[in-house]
PDB file of C-alpha atoms in Angstrom:
ATOM      1  CA  MET L  27       7.318  77.241 -81.226  1.00  0.00           C
ATOM      2  CA  GLY L  28       6.683  78.181 -77.371  1.00  0.00           C
ATOM      3  CA  SER L  29       9.588  78.497 -75.313  1.00  0.00           C
ATOM      4  CA  SER L  30       7.582  75.258 -73.566  1.00  0.00           C
ATOM      5  CA  GLN L  31       6.830  73.574 -76.701  1.00  0.00           C
ATOM      6  CA  LEU L  32      11.418  73.604 -77.325  1.00  0.00           C
ATOM      7  CA  LEU L  33      11.669  72.293 -73.923  1.00  0.00           C
ATOM      8  CA  VAL L  34       9.269  69.409 -73.331  1.00  0.00           C
ATOM      9  CA  LEU L  35      10.973  68.843 -77.025  1.00  0.00           C
ATOM     10  CA  GLY L  36      15.309  69.151 -76.183  1.00  0.00           C
ATOM     11  CA  VAL L  37      13.680  66.714 -73.079  1.00  0.00           C
ATOM     12  CA  VAL L  38      12.443  64.135 -75.208  1.00  0.00           C
ATOM     13  CA  LEU L  39      15.356  64.286 -77.574  1.00  0.00           C
ATOM     14  CA  VAL L  40      17.893  63.754 -74.396  1.00  0.00           C
ATOM     15  CA  CYS L  41      15.452  60.538 -73.000  1.00  0.00           C
ATOM     16  CA  VAL L  42      15.233  58.830 -76.777  1.00  0.00           C
ATOM     17  CA  SER L  43      19.254  59.309 -76.695  1.00  0.00           C
ATOM     18  CA  PHE L  44      19.948  58.064 -73.376  1.00  0.00           C
ATOM     19  CA  SER L  45      17.623  54.985 -74.172  1.00  0.00           C
ATOM     20  CA  ALA L  46      19.672  53.924 -77.317  1.00  0.00           C
ATOM     21  CA  ALA L  47      22.823  53.993 -75.329  1.00  0.00           C
ATOM     22  CA  ARG L  48      21.437  51.942 -73.335  1.00  0.00           C
ATOM     23  CA  PHE L  49      20.275  49.389 -76.862  1.00  0.00           C
ATOM     24  CA  LEU L  50      23.577  49.859 -78.716  1.00  0.00           C
ATOM     25  CA  ARG L  51      25.187  48.749 -75.195  1.00  0.00           C
ATOM     26  CA  THR L  52      22.875  45.459 -74.516  1.00  0.00           C
ATOM     27  CA  ARG L  53      23.896  43.961 -78.112  1.00  0.00           C
ATOM     28  CA  ALA L  54      26.787  43.861 -80.233  1.00  0.00           C
ATOM     29  CA  PRO L  55      26.749  47.023 -83.211  1.00  0.00           C
ATOM     30  CA  ASN L  56      25.322  47.261 -86.813  1.00  0.00           C
ATOM     31  CA  TYR L  57      26.777  48.630 -89.136  1.00  0.00           C
ATOM     32  CA  LEU L  58      25.867  49.681 -92.796  1.00  0.00           C
ATOM     33  CA  GLY L  59      23.817  46.013 -92.445  1.00  0.00           C
ATOM     34  CA  VAL L  60      27.377  44.361 -91.817  1.00  0.00           C
ATOM     35  CA  GLY L  61      26.514  41.638 -89.900  1.00  0.00           C
ATOM     36  CA  VAL L  62      29.402  41.512 -86.951  1.00  0.00           C
ATOM     37  CA  LYS L  63      30.878  37.306 -86.163  1.00  0.00           C
ATOM     38  CA  PRO L  64      31.377  37.271 -82.800  1.00  0.00           C
ATOM     39  CA  ALA L  65      35.072  36.801 -81.713  1.00  0.00           C
ATOM     40  CA  ALA L  66      36.746  32.380 -81.875  1.00  0.00           C
ATOM     41  CA  ALA L  67      36.870  30.971 -78.237  1.00  0.00           C
ATOM     42  CA  ALA L  68      41.015  31.122 -77.229  1.00  0.00           C
ATOM     43  CA  PRO L  69      41.536  27.558 -77.783  1.00  0.00           C
ATOM     44  CA  GLU L  70      42.230  25.318 -74.178  1.00  0.00           C
ATOM     45  CA  ARG L  71      44.977  25.786 -72.603  1.00  0.00           C
ATOM     46  CA  ARG L  72      46.608  22.021 -71.107  1.00  0.00           C
ATOM     47  CA  PRO L  73      48.490  22.400 -68.443  1.00  0.00           C
ATOM     48  CA  SER L  74      51.904  21.463 -67.979  1.00  0.00           C
ATOM     49  CA  ARG L  75      53.406  18.525 -67.766  1.00  0.00           C
ATOM     50  CA  LYS L  76      55.310  20.308 -64.780  1.00  0.00           C
ATOM     51  CA  SER L  77      52.216  21.872 -63.511  1.00  0.00           C
ATOM     52  CA  THR L  78      50.488  18.120 -62.813  1.00  0.00           C
ATOM     53  CA  GLN L  79      53.334  17.200 -61.160  1.00  0.00           C
ATOM     54  CA  GLN L  80      53.841  19.738 -58.741  1.00  0.00           C
ATOM     55  CA  ALA L  81      50.119  19.636 -57.902  1.00  0.00           C
ATOM     56  CA  ALA L  82      50.146  15.745 -57.842  1.00  0.00           C
ATOM     57  CA  MET L  83      53.323  15.769 -55.332  1.00  0.00           C
ATOM     58  CA  PHE L  84      50.545  18.733 -53.692  1.00  0.00           C
ATOM     59  CA  ARG L  85      48.074  16.390 -53.779  1.00  0.00           C
ATOM     60  CA  ALA L  86      50.523  13.932 -52.005  1.00  0.00           C
ATOM     61  CA  GLN L  87      51.941  15.855 -49.068  1.00  0.00           C
ATOM     62  CA  GLN L  88      48.092  16.834 -48.017  1.00  0.00           C
ATOM     63  CA  ILE L  89      47.440  13.287 -47.548  1.00  0.00           C
ATOM     64  CA  GLN L  90      48.466  11.412 -44.088  1.00  0.00           C
ATOM     65  CA  PRO L  91      49.702   8.227 -43.918  1.00  0.00           C
ATOM     66  CA  VAL L  92      46.913   5.280 -42.842  1.00  0.00           C
ATOM     67  CA  ASP L  93      48.131   4.419 -40.133  1.00  0.00           C
ATOM     68  CA  ASP L  94      46.146   1.735 -38.485  1.00  0.00           C
ATOM     69  CA  SER L  95      47.224   1.171 -35.368  1.00  0.00           C
ATOM     70  CA  LEU L  96      45.847   3.940 -32.817  1.00  0.00           C
ATOM     71  CA  SER L  97      47.808   6.261 -30.399  1.00  0.00           C
ATOM     72  CA  TRP L  98      44.856   7.449 -28.203  1.00  0.00           C
ATOM     73  CA  ARG L  99      43.332   5.588 -25.906  1.00  0.00           C
ATOM     74  CA  PHE L 100      40.059   6.208 -23.334  1.00  0.00           C
ATOM     75  CA  PRO L 101      41.003   7.512 -20.235  1.00  0.00           C
ATOM     76  CA  GLU L 102      41.141   5.344 -17.522  1.00  0.00           C
ATOM     77  CA  ASP L 103      39.481   6.157 -14.588  1.00  0.00           C
ATOM     78  CA  PRO L 104      39.917   7.765 -11.643  1.00  0.00           C
ATOM     79  CA  VAL L 105      41.452   6.559  -8.695  1.00  0.00           C
ATOM     80  CA  ASP L 106      41.115   7.525  -5.235  1.00  0.00           C
ATOM     81  CA  SER L 107      44.274   7.301  -2.751  1.00  0.00           C
ATOM     82  CA  VAL L 108      42.032   7.435   0.153  1.00  0.00           C
ATOM     83  CA  LYS L 109      41.783   3.171   0.958  1.00  0.00           C
ATOM     84  CA  VAL L 110      40.505   3.786   4.053  1.00  0.00           C
ATOM     85  CA  THR L 111      37.276   5.519   5.098  1.00  0.00           C
ATOM     86  CA  PRO L 112      38.593   8.421   7.258  1.00  0.00           C
ATOM     87  CA  VAL L 113      35.907   8.335   9.973  1.00  0.00           C
ATOM     88  CA  ASN L 114      34.834   5.571  11.982  1.00  0.00           C
ATOM     89  CA  PHE L 115      30.967   4.955  10.663  1.00  0.00           C
ATOM     90  CA  GLU L 116      28.464   2.222  11.974  1.00  0.00           C
ATOM     91  CA  LEU L 117      25.139   3.062  11.173  1.00  0.00           C
ATOM     92  CA  ARG L 118      22.653   2.438  13.727  1.00  0.00           C
ATOM     93  CA  GLN L 119      19.300   0.950  13.665  1.00  0.00           C
ATOM     94  CA  PRO L 120      16.556   2.931  14.934  1.00  0.00           C
ATOM     95  CA  GLU L 121      16.213   2.203  19.599  1.00  0.00           C
ATOM     96  CA  THR L 122      12.395  -0.208  19.575  1.00  0.00           C
ATOM     97  CA  ASP L 123      10.787   0.183  22.952  1.00  0.00           C
ATOM     98  CA  ASN L 124       7.752  -2.828  23.144  1.00  0.00           C
ATOM     99  CA  ARG L 125       5.207  -0.308  23.374  1.00  0.00           C
ATOM    100  CA  VAL L 126       2.154  -2.923  23.134  1.00  0.00           C
ATOM    101  CA  ALA L 127       2.493  -5.637  25.767  1.00  0.00           C
ATOM    102  CA  VAL L 128       0.574  -9.184  25.705  1.00  0.00           C
ATOM    103  CA  ARG L 129      -0.403 -11.963  28.499  1.00  0.00           C
ATOM    104  CA  CYS L 130      -2.236 -14.789  27.759  1.00  0.00           C
ATOM    105  CA  GLY L 131      -3.941 -16.740  30.417  1.00  0.00           C
ATOM    106  CA  GLU L 132      -6.520 -20.024  30.117  1.00  0.00           C
ATOM    107  CA  SER L 133      -9.400 -18.213  29.827  1.00  0.00           C
ATOM    108  CA  ARG L 134      -8.118 -14.424  28.992  1.00  0.00           C
ATOM    109  CA  ILE L 135      -5.813 -12.164  27.417  1.00  0.00           C
ATOM    110  CA  GLN L 136      -4.268  -9.210  28.492  1.00  0.00           C
ATOM    111  CA  VAL L 137      -2.749  -6.510  26.402  1.00  0.00           C
ATOM    112  CA  GLU L 138      -0.778  -3.231  28.136  1.00  0.00           C
ATOM    113  CA  VAL L 139      -0.019  -0.465  26.134  1.00  0.00           C
ATOM    114  CA  SER L 140       1.741   2.133  26.658  1.00  0.00           C
ATOM    115  CA  GLN L 141       0.208   5.259  26.152  1.00  0.00           C
ATOM    116  CA  ASP L 142       3.302   6.968  24.506  1.00  0.00           C
ATOM    117  CA  LEU L 143       2.595   5.437  21.246  1.00  0.00           C
ATOM    118  CA  HIS L 144       4.512   6.092  18.947  1.00  0.00           C
ATOM    119  CA  GLY L 145       6.938   7.429  20.841  1.00  0.00           C
ATOM    120  CA  LEU L 146       7.093  10.968  19.531  1.00  0.00           C
ATOM    121  CA  GLY L 147       6.446  11.917  23.316  1.00  0.00           C
ATOM    122  CA  LYS L 148       2.715  12.439  23.357  1.00  0.00           C
ATOM    123  CA  LEU L 149       0.985  10.549  25.797  1.00  0.00           C
ATOM    124  CA  ILE L 150      -2.752   9.328  23.027  1.00  0.00           C
ATOM    125  CA  ASP L 151      -6.724   9.594  25.280  1.00  0.00           C
ATOM    126  CA  PRO L 152      -7.188   6.692  26.301  1.00  0.00           C
ATOM    127  CA  GLU L 153     -10.977   7.153  24.964  1.00  0.00           C
ATOM    128  CA  ASP L 154      -9.340   6.787  21.676  1.00  0.00           C
ATOM    129  CA  ILE L 155      -8.169   3.882  22.295  1.00  0.00           C
ATOM    130  CA  THR L 156      -9.806  -0.188  21.758  1.00  0.00           C
ATOM    131  CA  LEU L 157      -9.618  -3.836  22.189  1.00  0.00           C
ATOM    132  CA  GLY L 158     -11.382  -4.630  19.343  1.00  0.00           C
ATOM    133  CA  GLY L 159     -14.129  -2.001  21.077  1.00  0.00           C
ATOM    134  CA  CYS L 160     -13.593  -2.872  24.239  1.00  0.00           C
ATOM    135  CA  SER L 161     -12.319   0.426  26.099  1.00  0.00           C
ATOM    136  CA  PRO L 162      -8.824  -0.180  28.353  1.00  0.00           C
ATOM    137  CA  THR L 163     -10.414  -1.838  32.172  1.00  0.00           C
ATOM    138  CA  GLU L 164      -7.201   0.323  33.756  1.00  0.00           C
ATOM    139  CA  ILE L 165      -4.835   3.144  33.234  1.00  0.00           C
ATOM    140  CA  ASP L 166      -2.165   3.095  35.024  1.00  0.00           C
ATOM    141  CA  ASP L 167      -1.474   7.385  35.506  1.00  0.00           C
ATOM    142  CA  TRP L 168       2.575   6.614  36.811  1.00  0.00           C
ATOM    143  CA  ALA L 169       3.827   4.239  34.321  1.00  0.00           C
ATOM    144  CA  HIS L 170       1.057   5.622  31.568  1.00  0.00           C
ATOM    145  CA  VAL L 171      -0.115   2.818  30.462  1.00  0.00           C
ATOM    146  CA  LEU L 172      -3.882   1.634  28.874  1.00  0.00           C
ATOM    147  CA  VAL L 173      -4.423  -2.262  30.475  1.00  0.00           C
ATOM    148  CA  PHE L 174      -7.278  -4.409  28.717  1.00  0.00           C
ATOM    149  CA  GLU L 175      -7.569  -7.658  30.948  1.00  0.00           C
ATOM    150  CA  TYR L 176     -10.993  -9.212  29.171  1.00  0.00           C
ATOM    151  CA  GLU L 177     -12.252 -12.610  27.655  1.00  0.00           C
ATOM    152  CA  LEU L 178     -10.735 -14.469  24.745  1.00  0.00           C
ATOM    153  CA  HIS L 179     -14.062 -14.412  23.386  1.00  0.00           C
ATOM    154  CA  ASP L 180     -14.777 -11.333  23.819  1.00  0.00           C
ATOM    155  CA  CYS L 181     -13.881  -8.115  21.627  1.00  0.00           C
ATOM    156  CA  GLY L 182     -14.150  -9.105  18.810  1.00  0.00           C
ATOM    157  CA  SER L 183     -12.161 -11.445  19.075  1.00  0.00           C
ATOM    158  CA  GLN L 184     -11.501 -14.342  16.043  1.00  0.00           C
ATOM    159  CA  ARG L 185     -10.404 -17.805  16.451  1.00  0.00           C
ATOM    160  CA  VAL L 186      -8.119 -19.684  14.329  1.00  0.00           C
ATOM    161  CA  MET L 187      -7.284 -23.703  13.792  1.00  0.00           C
ATOM    162  CA  THR L 188      -4.327 -24.700  12.092  1.00  0.00           C
ATOM    163  CA  GLU L 189      -2.618 -28.050  12.551  1.00  0.00           C
ATOM    164  CA  ASP L 190      -0.435 -28.190  15.623  1.00  0.00           C
ATOM    165  CA  ASP L 191      -2.043 -24.622  17.538  1.00  0.00           C
ATOM    166  CA  LEU L 192      -6.131 -22.981  18.365  1.00  0.00           C
ATOM    167  CA  ILE L 193      -5.233 -18.977  17.351  1.00  0.00           C
ATOM    168  CA  TYR L 194      -7.159 -15.565  19.066  1.00  0.00           C
ATOM    169  CA  ALA L 195      -6.189 -13.609  16.737  1.00  0.00           C
ATOM    170  CA  PHE L 196      -7.556  -9.394  18.479  1.00  0.00           C
ATOM    171  CA  THR L 197      -6.855  -5.707  16.969  1.00  0.00           C
ATOM    172  CA  LEU L 198      -6.273  -2.653  19.232  1.00  0.00           C
ATOM    173  CA  ILE L 199      -7.137   0.153  16.740  1.00  0.00           C
ATOM    174  CA  TYR L 200      -6.047   3.497  18.154  1.00  0.00           C
ATOM    175  CA  GLU L 201      -8.704   6.319  15.764  1.00  0.00           C
ATOM    176  CA  PRO L 202      -7.979  10.182  17.116  1.00  0.00           C
ATOM    177  CA  LYS L 203     -11.171  12.289  17.462  1.00  0.00           C
ATOM    178  CA  VAL L 204     -10.529  15.713  15.393  1.00  0.00           C
ATOM    179  CA  SER L 205     -10.650  18.476  18.489  1.00  0.00           C
ATOM    180  CA  ASP L 206     -12.797  21.627  19.337  1.00  0.00           C
ATOM    181  CA  GLY L 207     -14.709  21.288  15.406  1.00  0.00           C
ATOM    182  CA  SER L 208     -10.879  22.426  13.966  1.00  0.00           C
ATOM    183  CA  HIS L 209     -11.401  19.430  10.942  1.00  0.00           C
ATOM    184  CA  ILE L 210      -7.382  18.587  11.882  1.00  0.00           C
ATOM    185  CA  THR L 211      -6.309  15.597  13.791  1.00  0.00           C
ATOM    186  CA  ARG L 212      -2.892  15.837  15.931  1.00  0.00           C
ATOM    187  CA  SER L 213      -1.809  11.892  16.008  1.00  0.00           C
ATOM    188  CA  GLN L 214      -2.150   9.369  12.923  1.00  0.00           C
ATOM    189  CA  SER L 215      -4.129   6.528  13.733  1.00  0.00           C
ATOM    190  CA  ALA L 216      -2.994   3.516  13.916  1.00  0.00           C
ATOM    191  CA  VAL L 217      -4.521  -0.968  13.950  1.00  0.00           C
ATOM    192  CA  ILE L 218      -2.134  -3.500  15.751  1.00  0.00           C
ATOM    193  CA  GLY L 219      -2.407  -7.178  15.532  1.00  0.00           C
ATOM    194  CA  VAL L 220      -2.633  -8.734  18.825  1.00  0.00           C
ATOM    195  CA  GLU L 221      -2.950 -13.387  19.148  1.00  0.00           C
ATOM    196  CA  CYS L 222      -3.381 -15.812  22.192  1.00  0.00           C
ATOM    197  CA  HIS L 223      -0.883 -19.342  20.467  1.00  0.00           C
ATOM    198  CA  TYR L 224      -3.088 -22.574  22.579  1.00  0.00           C
ATOM    199  CA  THR L 225      -0.777 -26.025  21.483  1.00  0.00           C
ATOM    200  CA  ARG L 226      -3.291 -28.781  20.515  1.00  0.00           C
TER     201      ARG L 226
END
């Protein structure tokens, strides 16, 4: 036999001996065909009377007695110590100036409209406002007032009769024109109802 064969044979024997040793560890040894009986289990040890009493006392100390009355309550709402407001606060209503005035005659209506219609300090163009399609009859440049004076049957008026009154209703329409082809309206449009009531 060559040295290489002896070397291979040695490696095989070593592997076999390791596998046999592992196999022997996993099961109980059997010598010469004689089976080995497993060792008898040790008898179950029962706790002594003293240890049972100690365990019961320990459990009793761990359990807290039940108390029906709760000592915890919801907290009270916080109370401000300041009873009076520190500043004399008064809610102010915005001041409203009359922007439209109406005078009803026997057969005519006179409507005066401030050119500062929205109260923003910007004067409206007289061409942008009509009374039912009728233009202003007068323009007061000093007071910045537009005057409409027409017959009760003119300017698209609507006549409504109730049990007690005869009513002439007009519509004051403000439609600002778009300026310079920019498609931007510089003010907000408005529609205001104007009425004259006459007792029947």
